[in-house]
């Protein structure tokens, strides 16, 4: 907001605060989810399309289920919910990671371009930022998806457009500030080219802020992907994602609520964990970011 | 102030023009609608006739020009499915959407802002933590999950409320809650941090130090200043009155604009998608414009700055 009129009191030197329990739990959950995603093929008990028509709509263990072979029950075609959940976690995380990385790289590049060239380049970038920020992304995504058709790479790129403007805004502001600082001027006078200055010197100095911004947009990408897949317009069968599973499970909400509740729980726990971790990282690395 | 308003209005119109261009590029260049609508093995003459009827055989720049002038004249094309004007199809869905989004907006504001203010004034208290926990939950639980869980509890288990459709006021309750709770959480969190920032400012300390009662400090100094950033978020929520219900309308099979959009997207019905896109962006841009102008009213500092800030460009 406004500039500080009073100098902030210098922070007293303090010990490294212990990691709060909530953050520890969030980290543990994310580690588990990551491990599941990486090892999906090895730990999945059944194929995701393997049907067992004699064991349709079996409830999970603890809710009247009897078969340990299907610990989380089966769906309307007798497919194992646990196996499908594992595969869904992999696909959803793949999309969310891919999209977050694309957004960060694209946004940071645009921000640097604006900061380097200024003038009309900066005006165009700022206009695009304004445009992106003022439109509900879901509607833009729906339009693009419907008319470009749908494939996994395209879907990841589309999700990668989400949140780039946040990175661009941060990167531009920080790079302009960095350009005014001694170190950037020093390497420039030593003859380094723009590429070297921005990638070798400016980027490492502003990386922590960008990483925090990425952790803040990651859960939003998960929610967006699952929302689109829930509507049947995201990940297409036979592939499965968390939102996809919720969408299909909804048909069986009265008879087999577990089909929809299992992926819902994973979505909520994952977005919650990343948010907790992101807030904590922000407080530690860069409290000025909102 | 007048120049400030004119600049903002210009930017709003530019955004609309960008949306129109975006719609044209994405929706028109991406595939052959004739194939999509008619099926690929339709006779070539039929495809040709279709393309001519919809102007798809003309050069793209001409299509763009025609498209742009048509929109300026309020002509938004016809649904490729049933031939009715797209604008008519969209317009008749608006009341149903507003029936959900307006109460949801009221819920967000009525619950979120007081909760955020209370949490900020009682920072680190038990209430603060409870409010913040709910706020984070509201943000991380997607509306379709919340909606389905509400259906599971109140429609399937208890049988108190309908799980979908339009059956009077009772069918409004669950969708409104599914939409409103999340937004209330976001707003509570935002209001709290805006309040905390203001409460840490020197002028609050000054006011307290000169003996102004705390209640008067909060009402007279803290709230008006914290209102400025909060208005931005509320403005964004107002702007998404049309678009905010896409997912929830699908959960509850509610015949609103969002449901229409999803179906149109699935059927690749160009005209309807474009129409919804324009409607949504126009709502969004208008409410952003109002927020910008409200800034001038709420924050006299901006009024002085605006011409200077705009003068450089």
XYZ file of C-alpha atoms in Angstrom:
603
model
C 0.000 0.000 0.000
C 1.679 3.241 1.096
C 5.351 3.557 1.836
C 6.365 3.090 5.412
C 6.806 6.463 6.983
C 8.537 5.076 10.025
C 11.459 2.681 9.740
C 10.459 -0.778 10.845
C 12.012 -1.782 14.139
C 14.949 -4.052 13.378
C 13.900 -7.624 14.037
C 15.702 -8.998 17.057
C 17.989 -11.899 16.202
C 15.960 -14.994 16.884
C 16.460 -18.695 16.825
C 15.045 -20.687 13.945
C 11.488 -21.249 15.019
C 10.401 -24.867 15.176
C 8.205 -25.994 12.309
C 4.562 -25.894 13.510
C 2.679 -29.189 13.782
C 0.173 -28.194 11.101
C 2.944 -27.502 8.623
C 4.606 -30.819 9.494
C 1.352 -32.648 8.823
C 0.893 -30.785 5.565
C 4.414 -31.742 4.493
C 3.835 -35.370 5.447
C 0.621 -35.510 3.410
C 2.280 -33.913 0.394
C 5.211 -36.343 0.649
C 2.756 -39.230 0.717
C 0.839 -37.896 -2.281
C 4.051 -37.314 -4.218
C 5.248 -40.832 -3.445
C 1.909 -42.241 -4.600
C 2.092 -40.246 -7.808
C 5.646 -41.343 -8.556
C 5.092 -44.995 -7.696
C 1.586 -45.215 -9.111
C 2.314 -48.075 -11.489
C 4.073 -50.120 -8.832
C 1.587 -49.772 -5.975
C -1.662 -49.847 -7.907
C -3.329 -53.186 -7.159
C -5.482 -53.320 -10.319
C -5.518 -51.736 -13.746
C -7.722 -48.640 -13.835
C -9.967 -50.143 -16.469
C -9.963 -53.675 -15.066
C -13.593 -54.564 -14.416
C -14.887 -57.130 -12.007
C -18.564 -57.271 -12.827
C -19.378 -59.668 -10.019
C -18.020 -57.214 -7.464
C -19.818 -54.020 -8.487
C -20.461 -51.155 -6.044
C -18.739 -52.869 -3.140
C -18.397 -50.601 -0.090
C -14.951 -49.883 1.402
C -13.534 -51.713 4.417
C -15.101 -50.259 7.555
C -18.335 -49.305 5.783
C -19.669 -52.788 5.298
C -17.034 -53.887 2.843
C -15.550 -57.341 3.246
C -12.948 -57.660 0.542
C -9.414 -56.496 1.296
C -8.727 -56.824 -2.412
C -10.837 -53.678 -2.866
C -9.960 -51.718 0.271
C -11.773 -48.584 -0.888
C -14.573 -50.479 -2.603
C -15.461 -50.659 -6.279
C -17.473 -48.531 -8.691
C -20.423 -49.248 -10.930
C -18.336 -51.374 -13.299
C -16.511 -53.208 -10.541
C -13.337 -51.179 -11.043
C -11.141 -50.826 -7.968
C -11.595 -47.342 -6.424
C -8.156 -47.381 -4.766
C -6.393 -48.110 -8.060
C -8.316 -45.410 -9.850
C -7.614 -42.990 -7.003
C -3.873 -43.654 -7.276
C -3.911 -43.051 -11.021
C -6.056 -39.931 -10.563
C -3.591 -38.502 -8.061
C -0.816 -39.004 -10.594
C -2.692 -37.296 -13.436
C -3.972 -34.421 -11.307
C -0.535 -33.745 -9.829
C 1.079 -33.991 -13.250
C -1.298 -31.356 -14.583
C -0.951 -29.118 -11.543
C 2.853 -29.272 -11.518
C 3.124 -28.863 -15.276
C 0.729 -25.934 -15.272
C 2.369 -24.201 -12.298
C 5.812 -24.493 -13.911
C 4.537 -23.187 -17.248
C 2.818 -20.262 -15.509
C 5.952 -19.428 -13.527
C 8.297 -19.598 -16.528
C 5.969 -17.736 -18.870
C 5.012 -15.114 -16.297
C 8.586 -14.494 -15.187
C 9.743 -14.163 -18.798
C 7.000 -11.639 -19.537
C 7.867 -9.736 -16.372
C 11.555 -9.615 -17.288
C 10.758 -8.533 -20.842
C 8.619 -5.701 -19.491
C 11.320 -4.667 -17.034
C 14.079 -4.816 -19.642
C 12.491 -3.101 -22.617
C 10.055 -0.775 -20.818
C 8.192 1.444 -23.287
C 5.520 -0.169 -25.438
C 6.586 -3.733 -24.582
C 5.848 -2.986 -20.958
C 2.517 -1.408 -21.865
C 1.490 -4.496 -23.844
C 2.503 -6.821 -21.017
C 0.631 -4.680 -18.490
C -2.428 -4.699 -20.713
C -2.324 -8.479 -20.986
C -1.917 -8.726 -17.208
C -4.961 -6.503 -16.717
C -6.943 -8.542 -19.215
C -6.078 -11.840 -17.597
C -6.715 -10.552 -14.096
C -10.072 -9.063 -14.967
C -11.553 -12.152 -16.635
C -12.903 -15.170 -14.789
C -10.391 -17.799 -15.875
C -12.914 -20.624 -15.829
C -14.913 -18.977 -18.613
C -11.812 -18.360 -20.737
C -10.694 -21.940 -20.188
C -14.113 -23.311 -21.103
C -14.149 -21.356 -24.368
C -10.671 -22.488 -25.347
C -11.290 -26.128 -24.403
C -14.506 -26.443 -26.302
C -13.156 -25.076 -29.503
C -9.628 -26.398 -29.547
C -10.809 -29.845 -28.569
C -9.127 -31.569 -25.696
C -5.879 -33.417 -25.254
C -3.667 -33.763 -22.201
C -0.781 -31.551 -23.470
C -3.219 -28.843 -24.542
C -5.028 -29.057 -21.233
C -1.775 -28.678 -19.275
C -0.779 -25.648 -21.376
C -4.186 -24.090 -20.864
C -3.968 -24.551 -17.122
C -0.468 -23.065 -17.423
C -2.057 -19.801 -18.491
C -3.607 -19.608 -15.045
C -1.718 -17.373 -12.680
C 1.026 -16.273 -15.088
C -0.007 -12.685 -14.507
C 0.845 -12.949 -10.826
C 4.402 -14.058 -11.656
C 4.706 -11.435 -14.382
C 3.669 -8.648 -12.038
C 6.078 -9.766 -9.316
C 8.973 -10.417 -11.707
C 8.528 -7.055 -13.398
C 8.404 -5.112 -10.150
C 11.370 -6.891 -8.619
C 13.469 -6.777 -11.798
C 12.916 -3.029 -12.140
C 14.014 -2.651 -8.527
C 17.005 -4.932 -9.112
C 18.090 -2.959 -12.174
C 18.397 0.085 -9.977
C 20.595 -1.781 -7.523
C 24.365 -1.949 -7.526
C 24.807 -5.604 -8.392
C 22.835 -5.566 -11.632
C 24.586 -2.380 -12.757
C 27.943 -3.900 -11.804
C 27.530 -7.025 -13.965
C 26.150 -4.879 -16.770
C 29.247 -2.688 -16.704
C 31.391 -5.814 -16.692
C 29.842 -6.564 -20.062
C 27.300 -9.265 -19.261
C 24.435 -9.569 -21.737
C 20.809 -9.167 -20.654
C 20.236 -12.931 -20.634
C 23.095 -13.438 -18.233
C 22.071 -10.539 -16.006
C 18.461 -11.712 -15.686
C 19.017 -15.452 -15.424
C 22.316 -15.461 -13.569
C 21.910 -12.537 -11.222
C 18.398 -11.128 -10.955
C 16.525 -14.437 -10.965
C 18.411 -16.019 -8.025
C 17.781 -12.862 -6.017
C 14.044 -12.854 -6.532
C 13.496 -16.625 -6.700
C 12.169 -16.986 -3.158
C 9.309 -14.583 -3.853
C 8.473 -16.369 -7.104
C 8.491 -19.751 -5.365
C 6.052 -18.452 -2.764
C 3.814 -17.129 -5.543
C 3.931 -20.560 -7.177
C 2.894 -22.325 -3.961
C -0.006 -19.915 -3.711
C -1.270 -20.656 -7.213
C -0.698 -24.425 -7.102
C -3.832 -25.253 -5.060
C -5.869 -22.961 -7.291
C -4.711 -24.942 -10.315
C -5.700 -28.198 -8.589
C -9.151 -26.761 -7.899
C -9.500 -25.474 -11.438
C -8.462 -28.753 -13.004
C -10.755 -30.771 -10.802
C -13.617 -28.362 -11.476
C -13.226 -28.645 -15.247
C -12.805 -32.407 -15.086
C -15.853 -32.592 -12.835
C -17.844 -30.815 -15.545
C -16.612 -33.459 -17.993
C -14.616 -30.881 -19.936
C -11.154 -31.534 -18.499
C -9.364 -34.862 -18.430
C -11.227 -37.276 -20.705
C -11.882 -40.970 -20.093
C -10.373 -43.540 -20.174
C -7.886 -41.310 -18.366
C -8.986 -40.343 -14.900
C -8.302 -37.443 -12.588
C -9.567 -36.504 -9.154
C -12.265 -34.152 -10.471
C -13.217 -36.708 -13.061
C -13.791 -39.347 -10.395
C -15.971 -36.968 -8.388
C -17.981 -36.201 -11.520
C -18.657 -39.836 -12.271
C -19.143 -40.781 -8.633
C -21.880 -38.190 -8.381
C -24.239 -40.464 -10.366
C -23.969 -43.015 -7.569
C -24.152 -40.595 -4.663
C -27.101 -42.374 -3.061
C -25.944 -45.953 -3.506
C -22.159 -45.654 -3.441
C -21.055 -42.324 -1.949
C -17.499 -43.606 -1.434
C -16.729 -43.341 -5.154
C -17.144 -39.593 -4.859
C -15.950 -39.089 -1.269
C -12.490 -40.678 -1.690
C -11.243 -38.330 -4.436
C -12.985 -35.363 -2.747
C -11.016 -36.014 0.417
C -7.762 -36.192 -1.524
C -8.502 -32.888 -3.312
C -9.355 -31.103 -0.076
C -6.391 -32.462 1.892
C -3.957 -31.668 -0.907
C -5.100 -28.100 -1.529
C -5.265 -27.524 2.209
C -1.726 -28.842 2.698
C -0.238 -26.737 -0.099
C -2.041 -23.663 1.237
C -0.724 -24.232 4.745
C 2.772 -24.785 3.403
C 2.506 -21.738 1.115
C 1.338 -19.452 3.925
C 4.128 -20.670 6.140
C 6.757 -20.218 3.417
C 5.423 -16.731 2.723
C 5.671 -15.737 6.363
C 9.231 -16.998 6.485
C 10.559 -15.873 3.117
C 8.579 -12.840 2.125
C 5.914 -11.393 4.409
C 5.198 -8.538 1.980
C 3.491 -10.780 -0.567
C -0.268 -11.063 -0.519
C -11.719 13.227 -11.396
C -13.362 13.487 -14.806
C -10.115 12.593 -16.548
C -9.617 9.718 -14.133
C -13.065 8.394 -15.025
C -12.476 8.854 -18.757
C -9.173 6.962 -18.603
C -10.779 4.097 -16.714
C -13.669 3.985 -19.152
C -11.229 3.816 -22.047
C -9.421 0.923 -20.439
C -12.702 -0.894 -19.818
C -13.676 -0.571 -23.480
C -10.233 -1.788 -24.521
C -10.662 -4.866 -22.349
C -14.005 -5.624 -24.006
C -12.390 -5.238 -27.428
C -9.649 -7.656 -26.331
C -12.263 -10.172 -25.210
C -14.059 -9.924 -28.541
C -10.781 -10.465 -30.388
C -9.870 -13.353 -28.117
C -13.257 -14.936 -28.705
C -12.923 -14.531 -32.428
C -9.415 -15.957 -32.605
C -10.018 -18.922 -30.339
C -13.504 -19.803 -31.404
C -13.219 -19.269 -35.139
C -9.722 -20.436 -36.031
C -9.667 -23.622 -34.058
C -11.671 -26.002 -36.137
C -14.336 -26.302 -38.751
C -17.692 -25.754 -37.063
C -19.442 -27.081 -40.179
C -17.856 -30.497 -39.610
C -18.694 -30.352 -35.927
C -22.328 -29.458 -36.342
C -23.149 -31.396 -39.479
C -21.008 -34.512 -38.825
C -17.996 -35.224 -41.045
C -19.769 -37.477 -43.528
C -22.434 -34.968 -44.517
C -22.628 -34.350 -48.283
C -20.134 -31.679 -49.453
C -22.941 -29.495 -50.816
C -24.601 -29.408 -47.430
C -21.324 -28.454 -45.762
C -20.788 -25.728 -48.340
C -24.282 -24.368 -47.847
C -23.755 -24.368 -44.092
C -20.468 -22.493 -44.406
C -22.057 -19.909 -46.664
C -25.015 -19.486 -44.355
C -22.736 -18.791 -41.386
C -20.193 -16.752 -43.343
C -17.475 -19.291 -42.683
C -16.230 -19.291 -46.282
C -15.162 -15.648 -46.264
C -11.598 -14.471 -45.561
C -10.868 -14.270 -41.859
C -10.256 -10.521 -41.694
C -13.661 -9.962 -43.265
C -15.274 -12.356 -40.820
C -13.569 -10.466 -37.981
C -14.714 -7.101 -39.262
C -18.264 -8.314 -39.729
C -18.195 -9.944 -36.337
C -17.028 -6.776 -34.651
C -19.609 -4.532 -36.325
C -22.325 -7.066 -35.656
C -21.482 -7.031 -31.957
C -21.507 -3.244 -31.904
C -25.024 -3.467 -33.290
C -26.031 -5.956 -30.637
C -26.206 -8.795 -33.143
C -24.674 -11.856 -31.512
C -25.597 -14.591 -33.937
C -27.893 -17.542 -33.603
C -27.473 -20.776 -31.773
C -26.218 -23.335 -34.246
C -28.356 -25.953 -32.584
C -31.865 -24.599 -32.743
C -31.421 -21.400 -34.742
C -32.734 -19.097 -32.032
C -30.823 -15.867 -31.377
C -28.027 -16.629 -28.900
C -28.687 -13.465 -26.967
C -32.278 -14.604 -26.353
C -31.145 -18.019 -25.098
C -28.657 -16.407 -22.737
C -30.985 -13.641 -21.570
C -33.724 -16.032 -20.506
C -31.228 -17.850 -18.262
C -29.990 -14.741 -16.452
C -32.787 -14.512 -13.846
C -32.206 -18.117 -12.763
C -28.492 -17.466 -12.297
C -29.080 -14.259 -10.368
C -31.521 -16.129 -8.144
C -28.488 -18.105 -6.939
C -25.634 -15.639 -7.208
C -27.291 -12.641 -5.532
C -28.159 -14.463 -2.274
C -24.725 -16.098 -2.419
C -23.126 -12.653 -2.701
C -25.183 -11.446 0.257
C -24.028 -14.489 2.231
C -20.379 -13.848 1.346
C -20.534 -10.195 2.367
C -22.799 -10.656 5.373
C -20.735 -13.483 6.804
C -17.231 -12.767 5.509
C -16.730 -9.098 6.305
C -18.008 -9.104 9.919
C -16.096 -12.314 10.630
C -12.910 -10.808 9.211
C -13.304 -7.586 11.196
C -14.034 -9.495 14.383
C -11.044 -11.783 13.866
C -8.734 -8.826 13.279
C -9.956 -6.988 16.396
C -9.465 -10.123 18.489
C -6.237 -11.217 16.912
C -4.820 -14.540 18.136
C -7.898 -15.216 20.240
C -9.720 -18.518 20.034
C -12.403 -16.919 17.823
C -9.747 -15.605 15.473
C -8.325 -19.082 15.030
C -11.736 -20.650 14.494
C -12.668 -17.995 11.935
C -9.360 -18.420 10.108
C -9.664 -22.207 10.090
C -13.100 -21.881 8.494
C -11.734 -19.318 6.066
C -8.958 -21.645 4.911
C -11.409 -24.530 4.657
C -13.776 -22.346 2.664
C -10.978 -21.634 0.270
C -9.680 -25.172 -0.129
C -12.942 -27.111 -0.402
C -14.100 -26.833 -4.014
C -17.721 -25.747 -4.401
C -18.713 -28.961 -6.172
C -17.363 -31.096 -3.320
C -19.155 -28.937 -0.752
C -22.304 -29.064 -2.881
C -22.231 -32.845 -3.170
C -21.563 -33.286 0.532
C -24.506 -31.002 1.322
C -26.655 -33.060 -1.061
C -25.482 -36.239 0.623
C -26.410 -34.930 4.086
C -29.514 -32.797 3.526
C -31.068 -34.442 0.487
C -30.035 -38.087 0.598
C -29.686 -38.778 4.326
C -32.098 -36.347 5.959
C -34.377 -35.707 2.984
C -35.019 -32.110 4.080
C -34.136 -30.325 0.878
C -34.255 -31.208 -2.832
C -30.982 -32.261 -4.468
C -31.573 -30.285 -7.641
C -34.044 -28.729 -10.011
C -36.220 -25.705 -9.410
C -38.814 -26.401 -6.753
C -39.325 -23.050 -5.092
C -37.169 -21.469 -2.434
C -36.140 -24.777 -0.917
C -34.040 -25.711 -3.920
C -32.139 -22.422 -3.676
C -30.712 -23.102 -0.223
C -28.095 -25.748 -0.956
C -26.612 -24.120 -4.089
C -26.410 -20.747 -2.349
C -24.602 -22.254 0.632
C -22.192 -24.182 -1.608
C -21.251 -20.980 -3.395
C -21.430 -18.543 -0.518
C -19.383 -20.314 2.147
C -16.181 -20.454 0.108
C -16.453 -16.813 -0.882
C -17.206 -15.836 2.719
C -13.970 -17.566 3.749
C -11.956 -15.706 1.128
C -13.532 -12.408 2.101
C -13.041 -13.017 5.849
C -9.382 -13.735 5.304
C -8.926 -10.696 3.146
C -10.835 -8.334 5.435
C -8.843 -9.573 8.401
C -5.488 -8.885 6.794
C -6.638 -5.489 5.497
C -7.830 -4.587 9.009
C -4.612 -5.819 10.611
C -2.539 -3.719 8.246
C -4.584 -0.613 9.049
C -4.575 -1.273 12.799
C -0.771 -1.268 12.725
C -0.588 2.216 11.191
C 0.718 5.175 13.215
C -2.508 7.173 12.853
C -4.407 4.502 14.765
C -1.896 4.774 17.589
C -2.187 8.565 17.467
C -5.957 8.439 17.662
C -5.844 6.050 20.617
C -3.143 8.080 22.328
C -5.126 11.303 22.170
C -7.944 9.568 24.003
C -10.435 8.654 21.305
C -12.490 5.690 22.555
C -11.471 2.422 20.874
C -14.878 1.898 19.285
C -14.693 5.318 17.665
C -11.123 4.663 16.461
C -12.281 1.455 14.789
C -15.358 3.029 13.241
C -13.825 6.353 12.306
C -10.281 5.410 11.275
C -9.786 1.673 10.853
C -12.913 0.585 8.984
C -12.912 3.283 6.281
C -9.260 2.614 5.462
C -9.624 -1.151 5.488
C -12.646 -0.796 3.222
C -10.477 0.301 0.315
C -8.742 -3.013 -0.444
C -11.841 -4.987 0.575
C -13.921 -3.189 -2.043
C -11.638 -4.634 -4.727
C -12.429 -8.197 -3.694
C -16.137 -7.492 -3.350
C -16.032 -5.876 -6.788
C -14.520 -9.016 -8.229
C -17.316 -11.033 -6.623
C -19.957 -8.725 -8.056
C -18.291 -9.059 -11.427
C -18.539 -12.823 -11.306
C -22.288 -12.806 -10.600
C -22.790 -14.347 -14.048
C -19.771 -16.625 -14.171
C -19.557 -17.718 -10.567
C -22.223 -20.369 -10.803
C -20.882 -22.534 -13.639
C -19.864 -25.444 -11.459
C -22.589 -25.197 -8.831
C -25.358 -24.928 -11.418
C -24.092 -28.177 -12.892
C -24.074 -29.883 -9.506
C -27.691 -28.939 -8.868
C -28.877 -29.117 -12.508
C -29.914 -25.497 -12.242
C -31.043 -23.971 -15.574
C -28.848 -20.878 -15.446
C -26.223 -19.203 -17.598
C -23.455 -21.450 -16.290
C -25.278 -24.640 -17.170
C -26.055 -23.190 -20.606
C -22.348 -22.425 -21.050
C -21.274 -25.954 -20.140
C -23.797 -27.510 -22.515
C -22.893 -25.059 -25.286
C -19.214 -25.848 -24.813
C -19.898 -29.582 -24.961
C -21.908 -29.090 -28.182
C -19.452 -26.539 -29.606
C -22.263 -24.050 -30.090
C -20.168 -21.034 -31.148
C -22.702 -18.273 -30.897
C -23.908 -19.178 -27.425
C -20.392 -19.526 -26.016
C -19.413 -16.168 -27.486
C -22.515 -14.585 -26.077
C -21.868 -15.911 -22.569
C -18.219 -14.893 -22.813
C -19.222 -11.358 -23.743
C -21.911 -11.171 -21.087
C -19.470 -12.330 -18.408
C -16.696 -9.995 -19.490
C -19.056 -7.045 -19.760
C -20.277 -7.700 -16.196
C -16.720 -8.083 -14.968
C -15.437 -4.963 -16.715
C -18.387 -2.881 -15.540
C -17.910 -3.871 -11.940
C -14.147 -3.234 -12.167
C -14.974 0.205 -13.544
C -17.349 0.883 -10.657
C -14.695 -0.258 -8.188
C -12.134 2.071 -9.773
C -14.552 4.991 -9.529
C -15.490 4.036 -5.963
C -11.805 4.217 -5.085
C -11.908 7.874 -5.956
C -14.837 8.362 -3.607
C -13.409 6.258 -0.776
C -9.849 7.479 -0.996
C -9.461 11.207 -1.613
C -5.705 10.687 -2.054
C -6.305 8.818 -5.318
C -8.437 11.628 -6.683
C -5.486 13.972 -6.533
C -3.086 11.404 -7.930
C -5.136 10.118 -10.780
C -4.477 12.823 -13.388
C -0.780 12.811 -12.527
C -0.574 9.034 -12.797
C -2.419 9.029 -16.086
C -0.635 12.081 -17.453
C 2.622 10.264 -18.054
C 1.235 7.995 -20.716
